[in-house]
Every structure is written in C-alpha cells, then in structure tokens.
Coordinates of N, CA, C and O and ligand atoms in Angstrom, one line a residue:
M158 N 0.8 -1.2 0.0 CA 0.0 0.0 0.0 C 0.9 1.2 0.0 O 1.8 1.4 0.7
R159 N 0.6 2.2 -0.8 CA 1.4 3.4 -0.9 C 1.0 4.4 0.2 O -0.2 4.7 0.4
E160 N 2.0 5.0 0.9 CA 1.7 6.0 1.9 C 1.6 7.4 1.1 O 2.2 7.5 0.0
P161 N 1.0 8.4 1.8 CA 1.1 9.7 1.1 C 2.5 10.2 1.1 O 3.4 9.8 1.9
F162 N 2.8 11.0 0.1 CA 4.2 11.6 -0.1 C 5.3 10.6 -0.4 O 6.4 10.9 -0.5
D163 N 4.8 9.3 -0.7 CA 5.8 8.3 -1.0 C 6.7 8.7 -2.2 O 7.9 8.5 -2.2
N164 N 6.0 9.4 -3.2 CA 6.8 9.7 -4.3 C 7.7 11.0 -4.1 O 8.7 11.2 -4.8
L165 N 7.5 11.6 -2.9 CA 8.4 12.7 -2.5 C 9.7 12.3 -1.8 O 10.6 13.0 -1.6
R166 N 9.6 11.0 -1.3 CA 10.6 10.5 -0.4 C 12.1 10.7 -0.9 O 12.9 11.3 -0.2
P167 N 12.3 10.3 -2.2 CA 13.7 10.5 -2.7 C 14.1 12.0 -2.6 O 15.3 12.3 -2.3
I168 N 13.2 12.8 -2.9 CA 13.6 14.3 -2.8 C 13.9 14.7 -1.4 O 14.9 15.4 -1.2
L169 N 13.1 14.2 -0.5 CA 13.3 14.6 0.9 C 14.7 14.0 1.4 O 15.4 14.7 2.1
V170 N 15.0 12.8 1.0 CA 16.2 12.2 1.4 C 17.4 13.0 0.9 O 18.4 13.4 1.6
T171 N 17.3 13.4 -0.4 CA 18.3 14.3 -1.0 C 18.5 15.6 -0.3 O 19.6 16.0 0.0
L172 N 17.3 16.2 0.1 CA 17.4 17.5 0.8 C 18.1 17.3 2.1 O 18.9 18.1 2.5
N173 N 17.7 16.2 2.9 CA 18.3 16.0 4.2 C 19.8 15.8 4.0 O 20.5 16.4 4.8
L174 N 20.2 15.1 3.1 CA 21.7 14.9 2.8 C 22.4 16.2 2.6 O 23.4 16.5 3.1
S175 N 21.7 17.0 1.7 CA 22.3 18.3 1.4 C 22.5 19.2 2.6 O 23.5 19.8 2.8
V176 N 21.4 19.2 3.5 CA 21.5 20.0 4.7 C 22.7 19.5 5.6 O 23.5 20.2 6.1
L177 N 22.8 18.1 5.7 CA 23.9 17.6 6.4 C 25.3 18.0 5.9 O 26.1 18.4 6.6
V178 N 25.4 17.9 4.6 CA 26.6 18.3 3.9 C 26.9 19.8 4.2 O 28.0 20.1 4.5
L179 N 25.9 20.6 4.1 CA 26.1 22.0 4.3 C 26.5 22.3 5.8 O 27.5 23.0 6.0
I180 N 25.9 21.6 6.7 CA 26.3 21.7 8.1 C 27.7 21.4 8.3 O 28.5 22.0 9.0
F181 N 28.1 20.2 7.7 CA 29.5 19.7 7.8 C 30.4 20.7 7.3 O 31.5 21.1 7.9
C182 N 30.1 21.3 6.1 CA 31.0 22.3 5.5 C 31.1 23.6 6.4 O 32.2 24.0 6.6
F183 N 30.0 24.0 7.0 CA 30.1 25.2 7.8 C 31.0 24.9 9.0 O 31.8 25.6 9.5
G184 N 30.7 23.7 9.6 CA 31.5 23.2 10.8 C 32.9 23.2 10.4 O 33.8 23.7 11.2
Y185 N 33.2 22.7 9.3 CA 34.6 22.5 8.9 C 35.3 23.9 8.8 O 36.4 24.2 9.2
L186 N 34.5 24.9 8.2 CA 35.0 26.2 8.0 C 35.3 26.9 9.4 O 36.3 27.6 9.6
L187 N 34.4 26.6 10.3 CA 34.5 27.2 11.6 C 35.6 26.7 12.5 O 36.4 27.4 13.0
I188 N 35.6 25.3 12.6 CA 36.6 24.8 13.6 C 37.5 23.7 12.9 O 38.2 23.0 13.6
G189 N 37.4 23.6 11.6 CA 38.2 22.6 10.9 C 39.7 22.6 11.3 O 40.3 21.6 11.6
D190 N 40.3 23.8 11.3 CA 41.7 23.9 11.6 C 42.1 23.3 12.9 O 43.0 22.5 13.0
Q191 N 41.3 23.6 13.9 CA 41.6 23.1 15.3 C 41.5 21.6 15.3 O 42.3 21.0 15.9
V192 N 40.4 21.1 14.7 CA 40.2 19.7 14.7 C 41.3 19.0 14.0 O 41.9 18.0 14.6
V193 N 41.7 19.5 12.9 CA 42.9 18.8 12.2 C 44.1 18.9 13.0 O 44.8 17.9 13.1
A194 N 44.3 20.1 13.7 CA 45.5 20.2 14.5 C 45.6 19.2 15.6 O 46.6 18.7 16.0
M195 N 44.3 18.9 16.2 CA 44.3 18.0 17.3 C 44.9 16.6 16.9 O 45.4 15.9 17.8
F196 N 44.7 16.3 15.6 CA 45.2 15.0 15.2 C 46.6 15.0 14.6 O 47.2 14.0 14.3
D197 N 47.2 16.2 14.6 CA 48.5 16.3 14.0 C 49.5 15.7 15.0 O 49.5 16.0 16.2
Q198 N 50.4 14.9 14.5 CA 51.5 14.5 15.4 C 52.5 15.6 15.5 O 52.8 16.3 14.6
P199 N 53.1 15.8 16.7 CA 54.2 16.7 16.8 C 55.3 16.3 15.8 O 55.7 15.1 15.8
K200 N 55.9 17.3 15.2 CA 57.0 16.9 14.2 C 58.3 16.6 15.0 O 58.6 17.3 16.0
P201 N 59.0 15.6 14.5 CA 60.3 15.3 15.2 C 61.2 16.5 15.0 O 61.1 17.2 14.0
M202 N 62.0 16.9 16.0 CA 62.9 18.0 15.9 C 63.9 17.8 14.8 O 64.5 16.7 14.7
D203 N 64.2 18.9 14.1 CA 65.3 18.8 13.1 C 66.6 19.0 13.8 O 67.1 20.1 14.0
M204 N 67.2 17.9 14.2 CA 68.4 17.9 14.9 C 69.6 18.5 14.2 O 70.5 19.2 14.8
D205 N 69.7 18.3 12.9 CA 70.8 18.9 12.1 C 70.8 20.4 12.2 O 71.8 21.0 12.4
A206 N 69.6 20.9 11.9 CA 69.5 22.4 12.0 C 69.7 22.9 13.4 O 70.4 23.9 13.6
Y207 N 69.2 22.2 14.4 CA 69.4 22.6 15.8 C 70.9 22.6 16.1 O 71.4 23.6 16.6
R208 N 71.6 21.6 15.7 CA 73.1 21.5 16.0 C 73.8 22.6 15.3 O 74.7 23.2 15.9
A209 N 73.4 22.9 14.0 CA 74.1 23.8 13.3 C 74.0 25.2 13.9 O 74.9 26.0 14.1
S210 N 72.7 25.6 14.4 CA 72.5 26.9 14.9 C 73.2 27.0 16.3 O 73.7 28.0 16.7
A211 N 73.2 25.8 17.1 CA 73.9 25.9 18.4 C 75.3 26.1 18.2 O 76.0 26.8 18.9
A212 N 75.9 25.4 17.2 CA 77.3 25.5 16.9 C 77.7 27.0 16.5 O 78.7 27.5 17.0
T213 N 76.9 27.6 15.7 CA 77.2 29.0 15.3 C 77.1 29.9 16.5 O 77.9 30.8 16.7
A214 N 76.0 29.7 17.4 CA 75.9 30.5 18.5 C 77.1 30.4 19.4 O 77.6 31.4 20.0
A215 N 77.5 29.1 19.6 CA 78.7 28.9 20.5 C 79.9 29.6 20.0 O 80.7 30.2 20.7
A216 N 80.1 29.4 18.6 CA 81.3 30.0 18.0 C 81.3 31.6 18.2 O 82.3 32.2 18.5
E217 N 80.1 32.2 18.0 CA 80.0 33.6 18.2 C 80.2 34.0 19.6 O 80.8 35.0 19.9
D218 N 79.7 33.1 20.6 CA 79.9 33.4 22.0 C 81.4 33.5 22.4 O 81.7 34.4 23.1
V219 N 82.1 32.5 21.8 CA 83.5 32.4 22.3 C 84.3 33.7 21.9 O 85.2 34.1 22.7
D220 N 83.9 34.4 20.9 CA 84.6 35.6 20.5 C 83.9 36.8 20.7 O 84.4 37.9 20.3
R221 N 82.8 36.8 21.5 CA 82.0 38.0 21.7 C 82.7 39.0 22.6 O 83.2 38.7 23.7
I222 N 82.8 40.2 22.1 CA 83.4 41.4 22.9 C 82.2 42.4 23.2 O 81.5 42.7 22.3
E223 N 82.1 42.7 24.4 CA 81.0 43.7 24.8 C 81.7 44.7 25.7 O 82.3 44.4 26.7
N224 N 81.5 46.0 25.4 CA 82.1 47.1 26.1 C 83.6 46.8 26.5 O 84.0 47.1 27.6
G225 N 84.3 46.3 25.4 CA 85.8 46.2 25.7 C 86.1 45.0 26.5 O 87.3 44.8 26.9
I226 N 85.1 44.2 26.9 CA 85.4 43.0 27.7 C 85.1 41.7 26.9 O 84.1 41.6 26.2
H227 N 86.0 40.8 26.9 CA 85.8 39.5 26.2 C 84.9 38.7 27.1 O 85.2 38.3 28.2
V228 N 83.6 38.5 26.6 CA 82.5 38.1 27.5 C 82.8 36.7 28.1 O 82.6 36.5 29.3
Q229 N 83.3 35.8 27.3 CA 83.5 34.4 27.8 C 84.5 34.3 29.0 O 84.3 33.7 30.0
S230 N 85.6 35.1 28.9 CA 86.7 35.0 29.9 C 86.5 36.1 30.9 O 87.0 36.0 32.0
G231 N 85.9 37.2 30.5 CA 85.8 38.3 31.4 C 87.1 39.2 31.4 O 87.2 40.2 32.0
L232 N 88.1 38.8 30.5 CA 89.3 39.6 30.4 C 89.1 40.9 29.5 O 88.2 40.8 28.6
I233 N 89.8 41.9 29.9 CA 89.7 43.1 29.1 C 90.3 42.8 27.7 O 91.4 42.2 27.6
Y234 N 89.5 43.3 26.7 CA 90.0 43.0 25.3 C 91.0 44.1 24.9 O 90.5 45.2 24.6
A235 N 92.2 43.8 24.8 CA 93.2 44.9 24.5 C 94.5 44.2 24.0 O 94.5 42.9 24.0
E236 N 95.5 45.0 23.6 CA 96.7 44.4 23.1 C 97.2 43.4 24.1 O 97.3 43.7 25.4
G237 N 97.6 42.2 23.7 CA 98.2 41.2 24.7 C 97.1 40.2 25.1 O 97.4 39.2 25.7
F238 N 95.8 40.5 24.8 CA 94.7 39.7 25.3 C 94.9 38.2 24.8 O 94.7 37.3 25.6
D239 N 95.3 38.0 23.5 CA 95.3 36.7 23.0 C 96.3 35.8 23.7 O 96.1 34.7 24.1
I240 N 97.5 36.4 23.9 CA 98.6 35.7 24.7 C 98.1 35.4 26.1 O 98.3 34.3 26.6
V241 N 97.5 36.4 26.7 CA 97.1 36.2 28.1 C 96.0 35.1 28.2 O 96.1 34.2 29.0
R242 N 95.1 35.2 27.3 CA 94.0 34.2 27.3 C 94.6 32.8 27.1 O 94.3 31.8 27.7
G243 N 95.5 32.8 26.1 CA 96.1 31.4 25.7 C 96.9 30.9 26.9 O 96.9 29.7 27.1
T244 N 97.6 31.7 27.6 CA 98.5 31.3 28.6 C 97.9 31.1 30.0 O 98.0 30.1 30.7
C245 N 97.1 32.1 30.4 CA 96.6 32.2 31.7 C 95.3 31.5 32.0 O 94.8 31.5 33.1
T246 N 94.7 30.9 31.0 CA 93.5 30.1 31.3 C 93.7 28.7 31.0 O 92.8 27.9 31.0
A247 N 95.0 28.3 30.8 CA 95.3 26.9 30.6 C 95.0 26.0 31.8 O 94.6 24.8 31.7
C248 N 95.3 26.5 33.1 CA 95.2 25.8 34.3 C 94.0 26.2 35.1 O 93.4 25.3 35.8
H249 N 93.6 27.4 35.1 CA 92.5 27.9 35.9 C 91.7 28.9 35.2 O 92.1 29.4 34.1
S250 N 90.6 29.3 35.8 CA 89.7 30.2 35.2 C 90.4 31.6 35.0 O 91.2 31.9 35.9
A251 N 89.9 32.4 34.1 CA 90.5 33.7 33.9 C 90.0 34.6 35.1 O 90.5 35.7 35.3
K252 N 89.0 34.1 35.9 CA 88.6 34.9 37.1 C 89.8 35.1 38.1 O 89.8 36.2 38.7
L253 N 90.6 34.1 38.2 CA 91.8 34.3 39.1 C 92.6 35.5 38.7 O 93.1 36.2 39.5
V254 N 92.6 35.7 37.4 CA 93.3 36.9 36.9 C 92.5 38.2 37.1 O 93.0 39.2 37.6
T255 N 91.3 38.2 36.6 CA 90.5 39.4 36.7 C 90.1 39.8 38.1 O 89.8 41.0 38.3
Q256 N 90.2 38.9 39.0 CA 89.9 39.3 40.4 C 91.1 39.9 41.2 O 91.0 40.3 42.3
N257 N 92.3 39.8 40.5 CA 93.5 40.3 41.2 C 93.9 41.6 40.6 O 93.6 41.9 39.5
R258 N 94.6 42.3 41.5 CA 95.2 43.6 41.1 C 96.6 43.6 41.6 O 96.9 43.3 42.7
A259 N 97.5 44.0 40.7 CA 98.9 44.1 41.2 C 99.7 45.0 40.3 O 99.3 45.3 39.1
T260 N 100.8 45.5 40.7 CA 101.8 46.2 39.9 C 102.5 45.2 39.0 O 102.3 44.0 39.2
R261 N 103.3 45.7 38.1 CA 104.0 44.8 37.2 C 104.9 43.9 38.1 O 105.0 42.7 37.8
E262 N 105.5 44.4 39.1 CA 106.3 43.6 40.0 C 105.5 42.5 40.7 O 105.9 41.4 40.8
G263 N 104.3 42.9 41.1 CA 103.5 42.0 41.8 C 103.0 40.8 40.9 O 103.0 39.7 41.3
W264 N 102.7 41.2 39.7 CA 102.3 40.2 38.7 C 103.5 39.2 38.4 O 103.3 38.0 38.3
E265 N 104.7 39.9 38.3 CA 105.8 39.0 38.0 C 106.1 38.0 39.2 O 106.4 36.9 38.9
Q266 N 105.9 38.5 40.4 CA 106.0 37.6 41.5 C 105.0 36.4 41.5 O 105.3 35.3 41.8
M267 N 103.8 36.7 41.1 CA 102.8 35.7 41.0 C 103.2 34.7 40.0 O 103.0 33.5 40.1
I268 N 103.7 35.2 38.9 CA 104.1 34.2 37.8 C 105.3 33.4 38.3 O 105.3 32.1 38.1
R269 N 106.3 34.0 39.0 CA 107.4 33.2 39.5 C 106.8 32.2 40.5 O 107.3 31.0 40.5
W270 N 105.9 32.6 41.3 CA 105.3 31.6 42.3 C 104.7 30.5 41.6 O 104.9 29.3 42.0
M271 N 103.9 30.8 40.6 CA 103.3 29.7 39.8 C 104.4 28.8 39.1 O 104.2 27.6 39.0
Q272 N 105.4 29.4 38.7 CA 106.5 28.6 38.0 C 107.2 27.8 39.0 O 107.5 26.6 38.7
E273 N 107.4 28.3 40.2 CA 108.1 27.5 41.2 C 107.3 26.4 41.8 O 107.8 25.3 42.2
T274 N 106.0 26.6 42.0 CA 105.2 25.7 42.8 C 104.0 25.1 42.0 O 103.5 24.1 42.4
Q275 N 103.6 25.7 40.9 CA 102.4 25.1 40.2 C 102.7 24.6 38.8 O 101.7 24.4 38.1
G276 N 103.9 24.5 38.5 CA 104.2 23.9 37.2 C 104.0 24.8 36.0 O 103.8 24.4 34.9
L277 N 103.9 26.2 36.2 CA 103.9 27.1 35.1 C 105.2 27.1 34.4 O 106.2 27.1 35.0
W278 N 105.1 27.0 33.1 CA 106.3 26.9 32.2 C 107.0 28.3 32.1 O 106.4 29.3 32.4
D279 N 108.2 28.3 31.5 CA 108.9 29.5 31.2 C 108.1 30.2 30.1 O 107.9 29.6 29.1
L280 N 107.8 31.5 30.3 CA 106.9 32.2 29.3 C 107.7 32.8 28.2 O 107.1 33.3 27.3
G281 N 109.0 32.7 28.3 CA 109.9 33.1 27.2 C 109.6 34.6 26.8 O 109.4 35.5 27.6
K282 N 109.5 34.8 25.5 CA 109.4 36.2 25.0 C 108.0 36.7 25.2 O 107.7 37.9 25.1
N283 N 107.0 35.8 25.6 CA 105.7 36.3 25.8 C 105.5 37.0 27.2 O 104.6 37.7 27.4
E284 N 106.5 36.7 28.1 CA 106.4 37.2 29.4 C 106.2 38.8 29.4 O 105.4 39.3 30.2
D285 N 107.0 39.4 28.6 CA 107.0 40.9 28.6 C 105.6 41.4 28.2 O 105.0 42.3 28.9
A286 N 105.0 40.8 27.1 CA 103.7 41.2 26.7 C 102.6 40.9 27.7 O 101.7 41.7 28.0
I287 N 102.8 39.7 28.4 CA 101.8 39.4 29.4 C 101.9 40.3 30.6 O 100.8 40.9 31.0
L288 N 103.1 40.7 31.0 CA 103.2 41.6 32.2 C 102.7 42.9 31.8 O 102.0 43.6 32.7
S289 N 103.0 43.4 30.6 CA 102.5 44.7 30.2 C 100.9 44.8 30.2 O 100.4 45.7 30.8
Y290 N 100.4 43.8 29.7 CA 98.9 43.7 29.7 C 98.3 43.7 31.1 O 97.5 44.5 31.5
L291 N 98.9 42.8 32.0 CA 98.4 42.7 33.3 C 98.6 44.0 34.1 O 97.7 44.5 34.8
A292 N 99.8 44.6 34.0 CA 100.2 45.8 34.7 C 99.3 47.0 34.3 O 98.9 47.8 35.1
Q293 N 98.9 47.0 33.0 CA 98.1 48.1 32.5 C 96.6 47.9 32.9 O 96.0 48.9 33.3
H294 N 96.1 46.7 32.8 CA 94.6 46.6 32.9 C 94.3 46.1 34.3 O 93.1 46.2 34.7
Y295 N 95.2 45.5 35.0 CA 94.8 44.9 36.3 C 95.8 45.5 37.3 O 96.4 44.8 38.1
A296 N 95.9 46.8 37.3 CA 96.8 47.5 38.2 C 96.0 47.8 39.5 O 94.8 47.7 39.5
P297 N 96.8 48.0 40.6 CA 96.1 48.3 41.8 C 95.3 49.5 41.7 O 95.7 50.5 41.0
E298 N 94.0 49.5 42.3 CA 93.2 50.7 42.2 C 93.8 51.8 43.1 O 93.9 51.6 44.3
E299 N 94.1 53.0 42.5 CA 94.8 54.0 43.3 C 93.8 54.6 44.3 O 94.1 54.8 45.5
V300 N 92.7 55.1 43.8 CA 91.7 55.8 44.6 C 90.6 54.9 45.0 O 89.7 54.8 44.2
G301 N 90.7 54.2 46.1 CA 89.6 53.3 46.5 C 88.4 54.0 46.9 O 87.3 53.7 46.7
R302 N 88.6 55.2 47.6 CA 87.5 55.9 48.1 C 87.8 57.4 48.0 O 88.9 57.8 47.7
R303 N 86.8 58.2 48.3 CA 86.9 59.7 48.1 C 87.9 60.1 49.2 O 88.0 59.7 50.3
A304 N 88.7 61.1 48.7 CA 89.7 61.6 49.6 C 89.0 62.4 50.8 O 87.9 62.9 50.6
N305 N 89.7 62.4 52.0 CA 89.1 63.1 53.1 C 89.0 64.6 52.8 O 89.8 65.1 52.0
L306 N 87.9 65.2 53.3 CA 87.8 66.7 53.1 C 88.9 67.4 53.9 O 89.3 67.0 55.0
D307 N 89.5 68.4 53.2 CA 90.5 69.2 53.8 C 89.9 70.3 54.6 O 89.5 71.4 54.0
V308 N 89.6 70.1 55.9 CA 88.8 71.1 56.7 C 89.5 72.5 56.7 O 88.8 73.5 56.6
E309 N 90.8 72.6 56.7 CA 91.5 73.8 56.8 C 91.3 74.6 55.5 O 91.2 75.9 55.5
A310 N 91.1 73.9 54.4 CA 91.0 74.6 53.1 C 89.7 75.2 52.8 O 89.5 76.0 51.9
I311 N 88.6 74.8 53.6 CA 87.3 75.2 53.3 C 87.1 76.7 53.7 O 87.5 77.1 54.8
E312 N 86.5 77.4 52.8 CA 86.2 78.8 53.3 C 84.8 78.8 53.9 O 83.8 78.7 53.2
W313 N 84.8 78.9 55.2 CA 83.5 79.0 55.9 C 82.9 80.3 55.8 O 83.5 81.3 55.7
Y314 N 81.6 80.4 55.9 CA 80.9 81.7 55.9 C 79.8 81.6 56.9 O 79.3 80.5 57.3
V315 N 79.4 82.8 57.4 CA 78.3 82.8 58.4 C 77.0 82.9 57.7 O 76.8 83.7 56.9
L316 N 76.1 82.0 58.1 CA 74.8 82.0 57.5 C 74.0 83.1 58.1 O 73.8 83.3 59.3
D317 N 73.5 84.0 57.2 CA 72.8 85.1 57.7 C 71.3 84.8 57.6 O 70.7 84.7 56.5
L318 N 70.7 84.7 58.8 CA 69.3 84.3 58.8 C 68.3 85.4 58.8 O 67.1 85.2 58.7
E319 N 68.7 86.7 58.9 CA 67.8 87.8 58.8 C 67.3 88.1 57.5 O 68.0 88.0 56.5
Ligands
HEC534 C1 100.6 25.5 34.8 C2 99.3 25.9 35.3 C3 99.1 27.4 35.4 C4 99.1 28.4 34.5 C5 99.5 28.2 33.0 C6 98.8 29.6 35.1 N1 98.5 29.4 36.4 FE1 97.9 30.8 37.7 N2 97.8 29.4 39.1 C7 97.9 28.1 39.0 C8 97.6 27.4 40.2 C9 97.6 25.9 40.3 C10 97.1 28.4 41.0 C11 96.6 28.2 42.4 C12 95.1 28.0 42.3 C13 94.3 27.9 43.5 O1 94.9 28.4 44.5 O2 93.2 27.4 43.4 C14 97.2 29.6 40.4 C15 96.9 30.8 40.9 C16 96.8 32.0 40.3 C17 96.5 33.3 40.8 C18 96.0 33.5 42.3 C19 97.2 33.8 43.1 C20 96.8 34.1 44.5 O3 97.6 34.6 45.2 O4 95.7 33.7 44.9 C21 96.6 34.3 39.9 C22 96.4 35.7 40.0 C23 97.1 33.6 38.7 N3 97.2 32.2 39.0 C24 97.4 34.2 37.5 C25 97.9 33.6 36.4 C26 98.3 34.3 35.3 C27 98.3 35.8 35.1 C28 98.7 33.4 34.4 C29 99.3 33.6 33.0 C30 100.6 34.2 32.9 C31 98.6 32.1 35.0 N4 98.1 32.3 36.3 C32 98.8 30.9 34.4 C33 98.4 27.5 37.9 C34 98.7 28.1 36.6

C-alpha cells in the first residue's frame, strides 16, 4: 500500500543529505583547523638544523666582545689579550686573573710563584707582553674611596638668617 508523499521520499532524502553536507561544510570552516591540528603528530625536531644553529651560537659566543670585555673569559680586550688568554686560562679560570690587582712587579712575583710551585712553564718572550697587559689593565686601584675633606682649606661663611 502506498503512503502519502511516497513519491516525494527521494527528494526529501536528498534534501536531508544536502543539509547535512552544508552543516558539515560550515562546521569545517568554523573549527576545521583546530580539529585537524588535534590529530597532528608533533613533528620530530630537526636535529641537524638545531646542532648547526647551536654551533654557530657557540662560536659567536667564544669571540664576543662587549664594552671592551671579552665576554667568555671576562678579560679586558686589548693588546696582549690573545697571549694572556692562551697562557693564563690553561690551568685555571680567567677569574683568578680578573679578580686580582697588582703592579708589574706583583704580577711578576705571582708568575714566579706559579712557576716554582704550580708547574707554570717559562713564558719566554711572551712574558713581557703578558706583564704589560696585566700591569696596565689589572693595576692596583689607586683611589679606592673619596679623599678626606681638607677642613683647613674650606672657606667657611656665616649663615645670615635675617
Ligand atoms: C701551569 C698551570 C698554570 C698556568 C698556565 C697559570 N697558572 Fe695561575 N695558578 C695556577 C695554580 C695551580 C694556582 C693556584 C690555584 C688555587 O689556589 O686554586 C694559580 C693561581 C693564580 C692566581 C691567584 C694567586 C693568589 O695569590 O691567589 C693568579 C692571580 C694567577 N694564577 C694568575 C695567572 C696568570 C696571570 C697566568 C698567565 C701568565 C697564570 N696564572 C697561568 C696554575 C697556573
């Protein structure tokens, strides 16, 4: 027995499908990107590129100079720097150097002490350049604090309150 609208059924089914497809398309436009991203696998790290950039950064770091200071060692970057870095960071950190202050004679004594007791080798012709560098850039600080006021020299005056 035929029900009413039976001949409309194929059209209704097609319409229903079309509406579903439309809804799906709208949904996809709205949140499709997020849904796809949810199923995205994290990409494996590109180790070669990472290593290359790290190596360049490290190489730049080793030679970086900022405000006249060689950043990696903390040594003042000036004439003699290369010899001092090459010689004086072989056994210990450059901090031992940068934290010390001495005259040329004082530095010479420290070098002799290291030669006698710590196995520092004869510096040969480099010694002069090293001592000049140290004496110039790591000299004792002459004025540690403000000089005392010279009370006698001050011209006092009477404060007139009228
Ligand atoms: C053969 C290894 C060696 C070399 C190279 C070397 N030192 Fe040293 N130095 C030492 C040792 C070991 C000490 C003692 C470290 C400690 O006490 O921890 C020392 C200590 C020092 C100190 C501290 C001294 C103190 O009285 O505390 C200074 C400053 C110093 N060295 C400067 C230099 C300078 C400048 C050079 C480059 C000319 C240099 N060192 C090269 C081994 C060396």
